[in-house]
């Protein structure tokens, strides 16, 4: 079976043709393009349709799944909150894409899912969570997202918005968050937050550089504060969900030793009986998990 996964990002759009034969899943081809500067509906749809045509290479595909970095309604037909693409909010995005694909002779079924949920689906089908029934994927990048599986099912919630762990309230932080509230984990531990704080202090605004200069007291204080906030968030997820694993993904997860350091900080915050079960791992699929996951949305048990 052939399907295409699309990852719609603020800076880059990625698309990949995924082939599935029984248990075996492989990426056949992929394409990455800059997100249109205007971020208008017709432009974004045009680019995505072109990329789907490009990666499909004239082969007939049955399904296209799209990972969206925003809040979706419960039926997954509309994007209800999409900070970086305001023109795409509350429109039936899949219908627009379907029309564009029809014009180039393609008629796959189309579905949308939150991008961090797509990462979790990818990890479940062919990544670090392949044998897991209960796990959490945390995507640590410009923002913080998460996808949660409970009993082998993606957690959606009553209104379709479960798993937004980046918007958990942590400590007494009062920094405004892109979601319209404040004091959220994302405003204390995301790469964006760390880099903006670094710039204000005259340090290099680059998470990886800061990670490598921990002998500088200011850099260490910045990183340590973010890791403490993250550990607090993970400890809260663990006591509520009791997962088999927490999987770290996204750009920050590539920092050497990150999982080990967060594990130490999280252990301190957990009730004793849960400590021996804490397992924090870095994704083996990395950013590709979202593409594999998007291409597999139609395989989910709902
Ligand atoms: Zn928030």
PDB file of C-alpha atoms and ligand atoms in Angstrom:
ATOM      1  CA  UNK A   1       0.000   0.000   0.000  1.00  0.00           C
ATOM      2  CA  UNK A   2       1.296   3.456  -0.899  1.00  0.00           C
ATOM      3  CA  UNK A   3       0.498   6.593   1.050  1.00  0.00           C
ATOM      4  CA  UNK A   4       1.961  10.054   1.448  1.00  0.00           C
ATOM      5  CA  UNK A   5       2.749  11.759   4.743  1.00  0.00           C
ATOM      6  CA  UNK A   6       2.993  15.562   4.843  1.00  0.00           C
ATOM      7  CA  UNK A   7       4.507  17.605   7.678  1.00  0.00           C
ATOM      8  CA  UNK A   8       3.377  21.234   7.480  1.00  0.00           C
ATOM      9  CA  UNK A   9       5.852  23.394   9.376  1.00  0.00           C
ATOM     10  CA  UNK A  10       6.180  27.145   9.806  1.00  0.00           C
ATOM     11  CA  UNK A  11       9.462  27.174   7.882  1.00  0.00           C
ATOM     12  CA  UNK A  12       9.510  23.904   5.933  1.00  0.00           C
ATOM     13  CA  UNK A  13       6.958  21.585   4.382  1.00  0.00           C
ATOM     14  CA  UNK A  14       8.037  17.937   4.014  1.00  0.00           C
ATOM     15  CA  UNK A  15       6.293  15.161   2.121  1.00  0.00           C
ATOM     16  CA  UNK A  16       7.231  11.494   1.798  1.00  0.00           C
ATOM     17  CA  UNK A  17       5.935   8.513  -0.118  1.00  0.00           C
ATOM     18  CA  UNK A  18       5.616   5.619   2.334  1.00  0.00           C
ATOM     19  CA  UNK A  19       5.273   2.019   1.228  1.00  0.00           C
ATOM     20  CA  UNK A  20       3.782  -0.557   3.553  1.00  0.00           C
ATOM     21  CA  UNK A  21       3.998  -4.300   2.955  1.00  0.00           C
ATOM     22  CA  UNK A  22       2.679  -6.227   5.942  1.00  0.00           C
ATOM     23  CA  UNK A  23       4.852  -5.179   8.887  1.00  0.00           C
ATOM     24  CA  UNK A  24       7.527  -3.628   6.687  1.00  0.00           C
ATOM     25  CA  UNK A  25       7.346   0.140   6.246  1.00  0.00           C
ATOM     26  CA  UNK A  26       9.797   2.181   4.194  1.00  0.00           C
ATOM     27  CA  UNK A  27      10.214   5.695   2.890  1.00  0.00           C
ATOM     28  CA  UNK A  28      10.440   5.547  -0.910  1.00  0.00           C
ATOM     29  CA  UNK A  29      10.976   9.230  -1.690  1.00  0.00           C
ATOM     30  CA  UNK A  30      10.694  12.604   0.011  1.00  0.00           C
ATOM     31  CA  UNK A  31      10.640  16.284  -0.748  1.00  0.00           C
ATOM     32  CA  UNK A  32      11.290  19.345   1.425  1.00  0.00           C
ATOM     33  CA  UNK A  33      10.350  22.878   0.473  1.00  0.00           C
ATOM     34  CA  UNK A  34      10.224  26.251   2.120  1.00  0.00           C
ATOM     35  CA  UNK A  35       6.783  27.160   3.404  1.00  0.00           C
ATOM     36  CA  UNK A  36       5.333  29.925   1.183  1.00  0.00           C
ATOM     37  CA  UNK A  37       6.121  33.264   2.814  1.00  0.00           C
ATOM     38  CA  UNK A  38       2.536  34.507   2.558  1.00  0.00           C
ATOM     39  CA  UNK A  39       1.244  31.316   4.265  1.00  0.00           C
ATOM     40  CA  UNK A  40      -2.056  31.880   2.433  1.00  0.00           C
ATOM     41  CA  UNK A  41      -4.439  28.957   1.913  1.00  0.00           C
ATOM     42  CA  UNK A  42      -4.250  28.770  -1.894  1.00  0.00           C
ATOM     43  CA  UNK A  43      -0.434  29.022  -1.916  1.00  0.00           C
ATOM     44  CA  UNK A  44       0.043  26.386   0.805  1.00  0.00           C
ATOM     45  CA  UNK A  45      -2.430  24.015  -0.882  1.00  0.00           C
ATOM     46  CA  UNK A  46      -0.711  24.529  -4.253  1.00  0.00           C
ATOM     47  CA  UNK A  47       2.740  23.721  -2.833  1.00  0.00           C
ATOM     48  CA  UNK A  48       1.537  20.646  -0.934  1.00  0.00           C
ATOM     49  CA  UNK A  49      -0.359  19.255  -3.947  1.00  0.00           C
ATOM     50  CA  UNK A  50       2.759  19.737  -6.086  1.00  0.00           C
ATOM     51  CA  UNK A  51       4.918  17.934  -3.515  1.00  0.00           C
ATOM     52  CA  UNK A  52       2.461  15.015  -3.287  1.00  0.00           C
ATOM     53  CA  UNK A  53       2.566  14.718  -7.098  1.00  0.00           C
ATOM     54  CA  UNK A  54       6.366  14.896  -7.014  1.00  0.00           C
ATOM     55  CA  UNK A  55       6.987  12.177  -4.380  1.00  0.00           C
ATOM     56  CA  UNK A  56       4.313   9.887  -5.885  1.00  0.00           C
ATOM     57  CA  UNK A  57       6.179   9.800  -9.217  1.00  0.00           C
ATOM     58  CA  UNK A  58       3.030   8.910 -11.149  1.00  0.00           C
ATOM     59  CA  UNK A  59       2.174   5.962  -8.873  1.00  0.00           C
ATOM     60  CA  UNK A  60      -1.371   5.605  -7.578  1.00  0.00           C
ATOM     61  CA  UNK A  61      -1.609   6.441  -3.875  1.00  0.00           C
ATOM     62  CA  UNK A  62      -4.569   5.617  -1.671  1.00  0.00           C
ATOM     63  CA  UNK A  63      -4.068   7.969   1.258  1.00  0.00           C
ATOM     64  CA  UNK A  64      -2.558  11.338   2.193  1.00  0.00           C
ATOM     65  CA  UNK A  65      -2.113  12.299   5.858  1.00  0.00           C
ATOM     66  CA  UNK A  66      -1.112  15.794   6.966  1.00  0.00           C
ATOM     67  CA  UNK A  67       0.544  16.752  10.252  1.00  0.00           C
ATOM     68  CA  UNK A  68      -0.622  20.185  11.429  1.00  0.00           C
ATOM     69  CA  UNK A  69       1.188  22.260  14.087  1.00  0.00           C
ATOM     70  CA  UNK A  70      -2.027  23.562  15.630  1.00  0.00           C
ATOM     71  CA  UNK A  71      -5.251  22.665  17.412  1.00  0.00           C
ATOM     72  CA  UNK A  72      -7.772  20.589  15.429  1.00  0.00           C
ATOM     73  CA  UNK A  73     -11.480  20.050  16.010  1.00  0.00           C
ATOM     74  CA  UNK A  74     -12.547  16.633  17.245  1.00  0.00           C
ATOM     75  CA  UNK A  75     -13.597  15.400  13.806  1.00  0.00           C
ATOM     76  CA  UNK A  76     -10.199  16.457  12.363  1.00  0.00           C
ATOM     77  CA  UNK A  77     -11.852  18.400   9.535  1.00  0.00           C
ATOM     78  CA  UNK A  78     -10.874  21.929  10.653  1.00  0.00           C
ATOM     79  CA  UNK A  79      -7.916  23.654  12.259  1.00  0.00           C
ATOM     80  CA  UNK A  80      -9.295  25.629  15.187  1.00  0.00           C
ATOM     81  CA  UNK A  81      -6.123  27.403  16.350  1.00  0.00           C
ATOM     82  CA  UNK A  82      -3.157  27.848  14.070  1.00  0.00           C
ATOM     83  CA  UNK A  83      -0.990  30.685  15.366  1.00  0.00           C
ATOM     84  CA  UNK A  84       1.404  30.877  12.410  1.00  0.00           C
ATOM     85  CA  UNK A  85      -1.136  30.370   9.610  1.00  0.00           C
ATOM     86  CA  UNK A  86      -4.175  32.430  10.553  1.00  0.00           C
ATOM     87  CA  UNK A  87      -5.658  32.114   7.028  1.00  0.00           C
ATOM     88  CA  UNK A  88      -5.942  28.353   7.443  1.00  0.00           C
ATOM     89  CA  UNK A  89      -8.058  28.460  10.592  1.00  0.00           C
ATOM     90  CA  UNK A  90     -11.656  27.186  10.389  1.00  0.00           C
ATOM     91  CA  UNK A  91     -11.504  26.153   6.728  1.00  0.00           C
ATOM     92  CA  UNK A  92     -11.906  22.575   5.483  1.00  0.00           C
ATOM     93  CA  UNK A  93      -8.261  22.295   4.508  1.00  0.00           C
ATOM     94  CA  UNK A  94      -8.525  18.678   3.319  1.00  0.00           C
ATOM     95  CA  UNK A  95     -11.308  19.595   0.876  1.00  0.00           C
ATOM     96  CA  UNK A  96      -9.190  22.337  -0.682  1.00  0.00           C
ATOM     97  CA  UNK A  97      -6.265  19.943  -1.019  1.00  0.00           C
ATOM     98  CA  UNK A  98      -8.526  17.269  -2.473  1.00  0.00           C
ATOM     99  CA  UNK A  99      -9.701  19.659  -5.236  1.00  0.00           C
ATOM    100  CA  UNK A 100      -6.089  20.604  -6.048  1.00  0.00           C
ATOM    101  CA  UNK A 101      -5.108  16.918  -6.255  1.00  0.00           C
ATOM    102  CA  UNK A 102      -8.107  16.126  -8.468  1.00  0.00           C
ATOM    103  CA  UNK A 103      -6.830  18.724 -10.926  1.00  0.00           C
ATOM    104  CA  UNK A 104      -3.578  16.748 -11.299  1.00  0.00           C
ATOM    105  CA  UNK A 105      -5.418  13.446 -11.667  1.00  0.00           C
ATOM    106  CA  UNK A 106      -5.065  12.180  -8.080  1.00  0.00           C
ATOM    107  CA  UNK A 107      -7.926  11.213  -5.748  1.00  0.00           C
ATOM    108  CA  UNK A 108      -6.561   9.778  -2.473  1.00  0.00           C
ATOM    109  CA  UNK A 109      -8.512   9.977   0.781  1.00  0.00           C
ATOM    110  CA  UNK A 110      -7.097  12.727   3.014  1.00  0.00           C
ATOM    111  CA  UNK A 111      -6.893  13.139   6.797  1.00  0.00           C
ATOM    112  CA  UNK A 112      -5.304  15.634   9.200  1.00  0.00           C
ATOM    113  CA  UNK A 113      -3.836  15.148  12.643  1.00  0.00           C
ATOM    114  CA  UNK A 114      -1.850  17.318  15.039  1.00  0.00           C
ATOM    115  CA  UNK A 115       1.867  17.076  14.144  1.00  0.00           C
ATOM    116  CA  UNK A 116       3.062  15.849  17.561  1.00  0.00           C
ATOM    117  CA  UNK A 117       0.326  13.202  17.417  1.00  0.00           C
ATOM    118  CA  UNK A 118       1.715  12.212  14.008  1.00  0.00           C
ATOM    119  CA  UNK A 119       5.142  11.778  15.614  1.00  0.00           C
ATOM    120  CA  UNK A 120       3.578   9.491  18.218  1.00  0.00           C
ATOM    121  CA  UNK A 121       1.767   7.481  15.511  1.00  0.00           C
ATOM    122  CA  UNK A 122       5.073   7.101  13.626  1.00  0.00           C
ATOM    123  CA  UNK A 123       6.854   5.930  16.779  1.00  0.00           C
ATOM    124  CA  UNK A 124       4.020   3.453  17.451  1.00  0.00           C
ATOM    125  CA  UNK A 125       4.048   1.907  13.970  1.00  0.00           C
ATOM    126  CA  UNK A 126       7.740   1.818  13.161  1.00  0.00           C
ATOM    127  CA  UNK A 127       9.837   3.619  15.771  1.00  0.00           C
ATOM    128  CA  UNK A 128      10.929   3.663  19.414  1.00  0.00           C
ATOM    129  CA  UNK A 129       7.429   2.763  20.696  1.00  0.00           C
ATOM    130  CA  UNK A 130       6.806  -0.214  18.388  1.00  0.00           C
ATOM    131  CA  UNK A 131       6.238  -2.644  21.266  1.00  0.00           C
ATOM    132  CA  UNK A 132       4.525  -0.136  23.600  1.00  0.00           C
ATOM    133  CA  UNK A 133       0.864   0.235  24.520  1.00  0.00           C
ATOM    134  CA  UNK A 134       1.293   3.290  26.764  1.00  0.00           C
ATOM    135  CA  UNK A 135       3.791   6.014  25.901  1.00  0.00           C
ATOM    136  CA  UNK A 136       4.309   9.736  25.441  1.00  0.00           C
ATOM    137  CA  UNK A 137       6.284  11.457  22.672  1.00  0.00           C
ATOM    138  CA  UNK A 138       7.546  14.945  23.517  1.00  0.00           C
ATOM    139  CA  UNK A 139       8.645  17.028  20.543  1.00  0.00           C
ATOM    140  CA  UNK A 140      11.198  19.531  21.801  1.00  0.00           C
ATOM    141  CA  UNK A 141      11.803  22.280  19.284  1.00  0.00           C
ATOM    142  CA  UNK A 142      10.672  25.834  18.606  1.00  0.00           C
ATOM    143  CA  UNK A 143       7.641  24.874  20.683  1.00  0.00           C
ATOM    144  CA  UNK A 144       6.870  21.780  22.771  1.00  0.00           C
ATOM    145  CA  UNK A 145       4.289  19.293  21.539  1.00  0.00           C
ATOM    146  CA  UNK A 146       3.293  15.820  22.621  1.00  0.00           C
ATOM    147  CA  UNK A 147       1.396  12.788  21.459  1.00  0.00           C
ATOM    148  CA  UNK A 148       0.062  10.257  23.936  1.00  0.00           C
ATOM    149  CA  UNK A 149      -0.949   6.627  23.463  1.00  0.00           C
ATOM    150  CA  UNK A 150      -3.044   4.938  26.145  1.00  0.00           C
ATOM    151  CA  UNK A 151      -3.862   1.251  25.747  1.00  0.00           C
ATOM    152  CA  UNK A 152      -2.546   1.330  22.133  1.00  0.00           C
ATOM    153  CA  UNK A 153      -4.867   4.190  21.180  1.00  0.00           C
ATOM    154  CA  UNK A 154      -4.007   7.795  20.446  1.00  0.00           C
ATOM    155  CA  UNK A 155      -5.424  10.012  23.185  1.00  0.00           C
ATOM    156  CA  UNK A 156      -7.695  12.605  21.560  1.00  0.00           C
ATOM    157  CA  UNK A 157      -9.790  13.879  24.476  1.00  0.00           C
ATOM    158  CA  UNK A 158     -13.390  15.097  24.680  1.00  0.00           C
ATOM    159  CA  UNK A 159     -12.790  18.041  22.311  1.00  0.00           C
ATOM    160  CA  UNK A 160      -9.897  16.692  20.242  1.00  0.00           C
ATOM    161  CA  UNK A 161      -7.223  18.645  22.081  1.00  0.00           C
ATOM    162  CA  UNK A 162      -5.635  16.121  24.479  1.00  0.00           C
ATOM    163  CA  UNK A 163      -1.874  15.801  24.641  1.00  0.00           C
ATOM    164  CA  UNK A 164      -0.976  19.484  24.493  1.00  0.00           C
ATOM    165  CA  UNK A 165       1.739  19.019  27.112  1.00  0.00           C
ATOM    166  CA  UNK A 166       3.598  22.176  26.027  1.00  0.00           C
ATOM    167  CA  UNK A 167       0.697  24.105  27.535  1.00  0.00           C
ATOM    168  CA  UNK A 168       0.841  22.570  31.004  1.00  0.00           C
ATOM    169  CA  UNK A 169       1.253  25.254  33.669  1.00  0.00           C
ATOM    170  CA  UNK A 170       4.605  24.816  35.380  1.00  0.00           C
ATOM    171  CA  UNK A 171       5.769  26.772  38.441  1.00  0.00           C
ATOM    172  CA  UNK A 172       5.066  30.476  38.697  1.00  0.00           C
ATOM    173  CA  UNK A 173       6.123  31.467  35.190  1.00  0.00           C
ATOM    174  CA  UNK A 174       4.164  34.369  33.772  1.00  0.00           C
ATOM    175  CA  UNK A 175       5.512  34.620  30.241  1.00  0.00           C
ATOM    176  CA  UNK A 176       2.787  34.886  27.575  1.00  0.00           C
ATOM    177  CA  UNK A 177       2.364  31.756  25.461  1.00  0.00           C
ATOM    178  CA  UNK A 178       1.345  31.613  21.765  1.00  0.00           C
ATOM    179  CA  UNK A 179      -1.823  29.732  22.805  1.00  0.00           C
ATOM    180  CA  UNK A 180      -3.284  32.840  24.456  1.00  0.00           C
ATOM    181  CA  UNK A 181      -2.431  31.931  28.055  1.00  0.00           C
ATOM    182  CA  UNK A 182       0.768  32.201  30.134  1.00  0.00           C
ATOM    183  CA  UNK A 183       3.189  30.337  32.407  1.00  0.00           C
ATOM    184  CA  UNK A 184       3.214  27.262  30.182  1.00  0.00           C
ATOM    185  CA  UNK A 185       5.978  24.653  29.852  1.00  0.00           C
ATOM    186  CA  UNK A 186       6.601  25.861  26.288  1.00  0.00           C
ATOM    187  CA  UNK A 187       7.432  29.357  27.604  1.00  0.00           C
ATOM    188  CA  UNK A 188      10.032  27.924  30.009  1.00  0.00           C
ATOM    189  CA  UNK A 189      11.693  25.043  28.189  1.00  0.00           C
ATOM    190  CA  UNK A 190      11.321  25.335  24.406  1.00  0.00           C
ATOM    191  CA  UNK A 191      14.339  26.087  22.200  1.00  0.00           C
ATOM    192  CA  UNK A 192      12.633  29.333  21.225  1.00  0.00           C
ATOM    193  CA  UNK A 193      12.411  30.437  24.867  1.00  0.00           C
ATOM    194  CA  UNK A 194      15.983  29.390  25.667  1.00  0.00           C
ATOM    195  CA  UNK A 195      17.356  31.156  22.597  1.00  0.00           C
ATOM    196  CA  UNK A 196      15.432  34.374  23.230  1.00  0.00           C
ATOM    197  CA  UNK A 197      16.658  34.433  26.845  1.00  0.00           C
ATOM    198  CA  UNK A 198      20.221  33.798  25.632  1.00  0.00           C
ATOM    199  CA  UNK A 199      20.042  36.712  23.190  1.00  0.00           C
ATOM    200  CA  UNK A 200      18.930  39.057  25.976  1.00  0.00           C
ATOM    201  CA  UNK A 201      21.986  38.011  28.018  1.00  0.00           C
ATOM    202  CA  UNK A 202      24.439  38.410  25.143  1.00  0.00           C
ATOM    203  CA  UNK A 203      24.885  34.635  24.780  1.00  0.00           C
ATOM    204  CA  UNK A 204      24.659  32.829  21.397  1.00  0.00           C
ATOM    205  CA  UNK A 205      20.946  32.318  20.595  1.00  0.00           C
ATOM    206  CA  UNK A 206      21.428  28.683  19.611  1.00  0.00           C
ATOM    207  CA  UNK A 207      20.393  25.779  21.851  1.00  0.00           C
ATOM    208  CA  UNK A 208      23.082  23.399  20.605  1.00  0.00           C
ATOM    209  CA  UNK A 209      25.865  25.957  21.121  1.00  0.00           C
ATOM    210  CA  UNK A 210      24.562  26.761  24.612  1.00  0.00           C
ATOM    211  CA  UNK A 211      24.406  23.045  25.426  1.00  0.00           C
ATOM    212  CA  UNK A 212      28.084  22.739  24.549  1.00  0.00           C
ATOM    213  CA  UNK A 213      29.128  25.721  26.697  1.00  0.00           C
ATOM    214  CA  UNK A 214      27.725  24.605  30.045  1.00  0.00           C
ATOM    215  CA  UNK A 215      31.004  25.595  31.754  1.00  0.00           C
ATOM    216  CA  UNK A 216      29.747  29.180  31.307  1.00  0.00           C
ATOM    217  CA  UNK A 217      27.621  29.852  34.400  1.00  0.00           C
ATOM    218  CA  UNK A 218      24.974  31.892  32.573  1.00  0.00           C
ATOM    219  CA  UNK A 219      24.549  29.303  29.818  1.00  0.00           C
ATOM    220  CA  UNK A 220      24.349  26.548  32.416  1.00  0.00           C
ATOM    221  CA  UNK A 221      21.732  28.447  34.436  1.00  0.00           C
ATOM    222  CA  UNK A 222      19.588  28.922  31.322  1.00  0.00           C
ATOM    223  CA  UNK A 223      19.774  25.285  30.269  1.00  0.00           C
ATOM    224  CA  UNK A 224      19.334  23.970  33.817  1.00  0.00           C
ATOM    225  CA  UNK A 225      16.231  26.102  34.361  1.00  0.00           C
ATOM    226  CA  UNK A 226      14.696  24.775  31.141  1.00  0.00           C
ATOM    227  CA  UNK A 227      15.565  21.163  32.018  1.00  0.00           C
ATOM    228  CA  UNK A 228      14.031  21.578  35.476  1.00  0.00           C
ATOM    229  CA  UNK A 229      10.799  22.854  33.911  1.00  0.00           C
ATOM    230  CA  UNK A 230      10.862  19.947  31.464  1.00  0.00           C
ATOM    231  CA  UNK A 231      11.495  17.433  34.247  1.00  0.00           C
ATOM    232  CA  UNK A 232       8.534  18.898  36.147  1.00  0.00           C
ATOM    233  CA  UNK A 233       6.346  18.455  33.073  1.00  0.00           C
ATOM    234  CA  UNK A 234       7.508  14.891  32.501  1.00  0.00           C
ATOM    235  CA  UNK A 235       7.014  13.966  36.172  1.00  0.00           C
ATOM    236  CA  UNK A 236       3.439  15.299  35.961  1.00  0.00           C
ATOM    237  CA  UNK A 237       2.789  13.245  32.801  1.00  0.00           C
ATOM    238  CA  UNK A 238       4.226  10.129  34.459  1.00  0.00           C
ATOM    239  CA  UNK A 239       2.087  10.357  37.605  1.00  0.00           C
ATOM    240  CA  UNK A 240      -1.065  10.870  35.531  1.00  0.00           C
ATOM    241  CA  UNK A 241      -0.424   8.342  32.751  1.00  0.00           C
ATOM    242  CA  UNK A 242       2.103   5.801  34.131  1.00  0.00           C
ATOM    243  CA  UNK A 243       3.604   5.263  30.640  1.00  0.00           C
ATOM    244  CA  UNK A 244       6.100   2.586  29.627  1.00  0.00           C
ATOM    245  CA  UNK A 245       8.313   5.213  28.006  1.00  0.00           C
ATOM    246  CA  UNK A 246       8.734   8.909  27.422  1.00  0.00           C
ATOM    247  CA  UNK A 247      10.265   9.469  23.978  1.00  0.00           C
ATOM    248  CA  UNK A 248      12.122  12.714  23.268  1.00  0.00           C
ATOM    249  CA  UNK A 249      12.009  14.010  19.719  1.00  0.00           C
ATOM    250  CA  UNK A 250      12.614  17.333  17.937  1.00  0.00           C
ATOM    251  CA  UNK A 251      15.762  19.421  17.472  1.00  0.00           C
ATOM    252  CA  UNK A 252      16.662  19.705  21.174  1.00  0.00           C
ATOM    253  CA  UNK A 253      16.593  15.927  21.628  1.00  0.00           C
ATOM    254  CA  UNK A 254      19.794  15.632  19.586  1.00  0.00           C
ATOM    255  CA  UNK A 255      21.848  17.246  22.385  1.00  0.00           C
ATOM    256  CA  UNK A 256      24.240  14.603  23.704  1.00  0.00           C
ATOM    257  CA  UNK A 257      23.261  13.324  27.160  1.00  0.00           C
ATOM    258  CA  UNK A 258      19.922  15.177  27.258  1.00  0.00           C
ATOM    259  CA  UNK A 259      17.793  12.096  28.048  1.00  0.00           C
ATOM    260  CA  UNK A 260      20.158  11.039  30.853  1.00  0.00           C
ATOM    261  CA  UNK A 261      20.168  14.497  32.463  1.00  0.00           C
ATOM    262  CA  UNK A 262      16.398  14.870  32.251  1.00  0.00           C
ATOM    263  CA  UNK A 263      16.010  11.388  33.749  1.00  0.00           C
ATOM    264  CA  UNK A 264      18.026  12.387  36.835  1.00  0.00           C
ATOM    265  CA  UNK A 265      16.033  15.589  37.275  1.00  0.00           C
ATOM    266  CA  UNK A 266      12.692  13.790  36.758  1.00  0.00           C
ATOM    267  CA  UNK A 267      13.469  10.995  39.244  1.00  0.00           C
ATOM    268  CA  UNK A 268      13.710  13.557  42.060  1.00  0.00           C
ATOM    269  CA  UNK A 269      10.165  14.660  41.371  1.00  0.00           C
ATOM    270  CA  UNK A 270       8.481  11.248  41.160  1.00  0.00           C
ATOM    271  CA  UNK A 271       6.768   9.283  43.924  1.00  0.00           C
ATOM    272  CA  UNK A 272       9.090   6.425  44.983  1.00  0.00           C
ATOM    273  CA  UNK A 273       7.008   3.545  43.490  1.00  0.00           C
ATOM    274  CA  UNK A 274       7.139   5.115  40.013  1.00  0.00           C
ATOM    275  CA  UNK A 275      10.884   5.802  39.977  1.00  0.00           C
ATOM    276  CA  UNK A 276      12.028   2.297  39.016  1.00  0.00           C
ATOM    277  CA  UNK A 277       9.789   2.386  35.928  1.00  0.00           C
ATOM    278  CA  UNK A 278      10.957   5.718  34.512  1.00  0.00           C
ATOM    279  CA  UNK A 279      12.323   5.268  31.008  1.00  0.00           C
ATOM    280  CA  UNK A 280      13.209   8.331  28.927  1.00  0.00           C
ATOM    281  CA  UNK A 281      14.624   7.641  25.463  1.00  0.00           C
ATOM    282  CA  UNK A 282      15.531   9.647  22.378  1.00  0.00           C
ATOM    283  CA  UNK A 283      13.569   8.851  19.203  1.00  0.00           C
ATOM    284  CA  UNK A 284      15.399   6.762  16.618  1.00  0.00           C
ATOM    285  CA  UNK A 285      13.223   8.118  13.793  1.00  0.00           C
ATOM    286  CA  UNK A 286      13.674  11.786  14.731  1.00  0.00           C
ATOM    287  CA  UNK A 287      11.761  14.227  12.523  1.00  0.00           C
ATOM    288  CA  UNK A 288      10.847  11.419  10.097  1.00  0.00           C
ATOM    289  CA  UNK A 289       8.446  10.006  12.717  1.00  0.00           C
ATOM    290  CA  UNK A 290       5.927  12.741  11.828  1.00  0.00           C
ATOM    291  CA  UNK A 291       6.060  11.747   8.142  1.00  0.00           C
ATOM    292  CA  UNK A 292       5.672   8.022   8.845  1.00  0.00           C
ATOM    293  CA  UNK A 293       2.903   8.849  11.309  1.00  0.00           C
ATOM    294  CA  UNK A 294       1.028  11.209   8.981  1.00  0.00           C
ATOM    295  CA  UNK A 295       1.091   8.517   6.278  1.00  0.00           C
ATOM    296  CA  UNK A 296      -0.391   6.073   8.816  1.00  0.00           C
ATOM    297  CA  UNK A 297      -3.254   8.157  10.276  1.00  0.00           C
ATOM    298  CA  UNK A 298      -5.702   5.919   8.393  1.00  0.00           C
ATOM    299  CA  UNK A 299      -4.290   2.849  10.207  1.00  0.00           C
ATOM    300  CA  UNK A 300      -5.259   4.184  13.659  1.00  0.00           C
ATOM    301  CA  UNK A 301      -7.905   2.470  15.732  1.00  0.00           C
ATOM    302  CA  UNK A 302     -10.253   5.234  16.852  1.00  0.00           C
TER     303      UNK A 302
HETATM  304 ZN1  LIG B   1       0.365  27.748  25.997  1.00  0.00          ZN
END
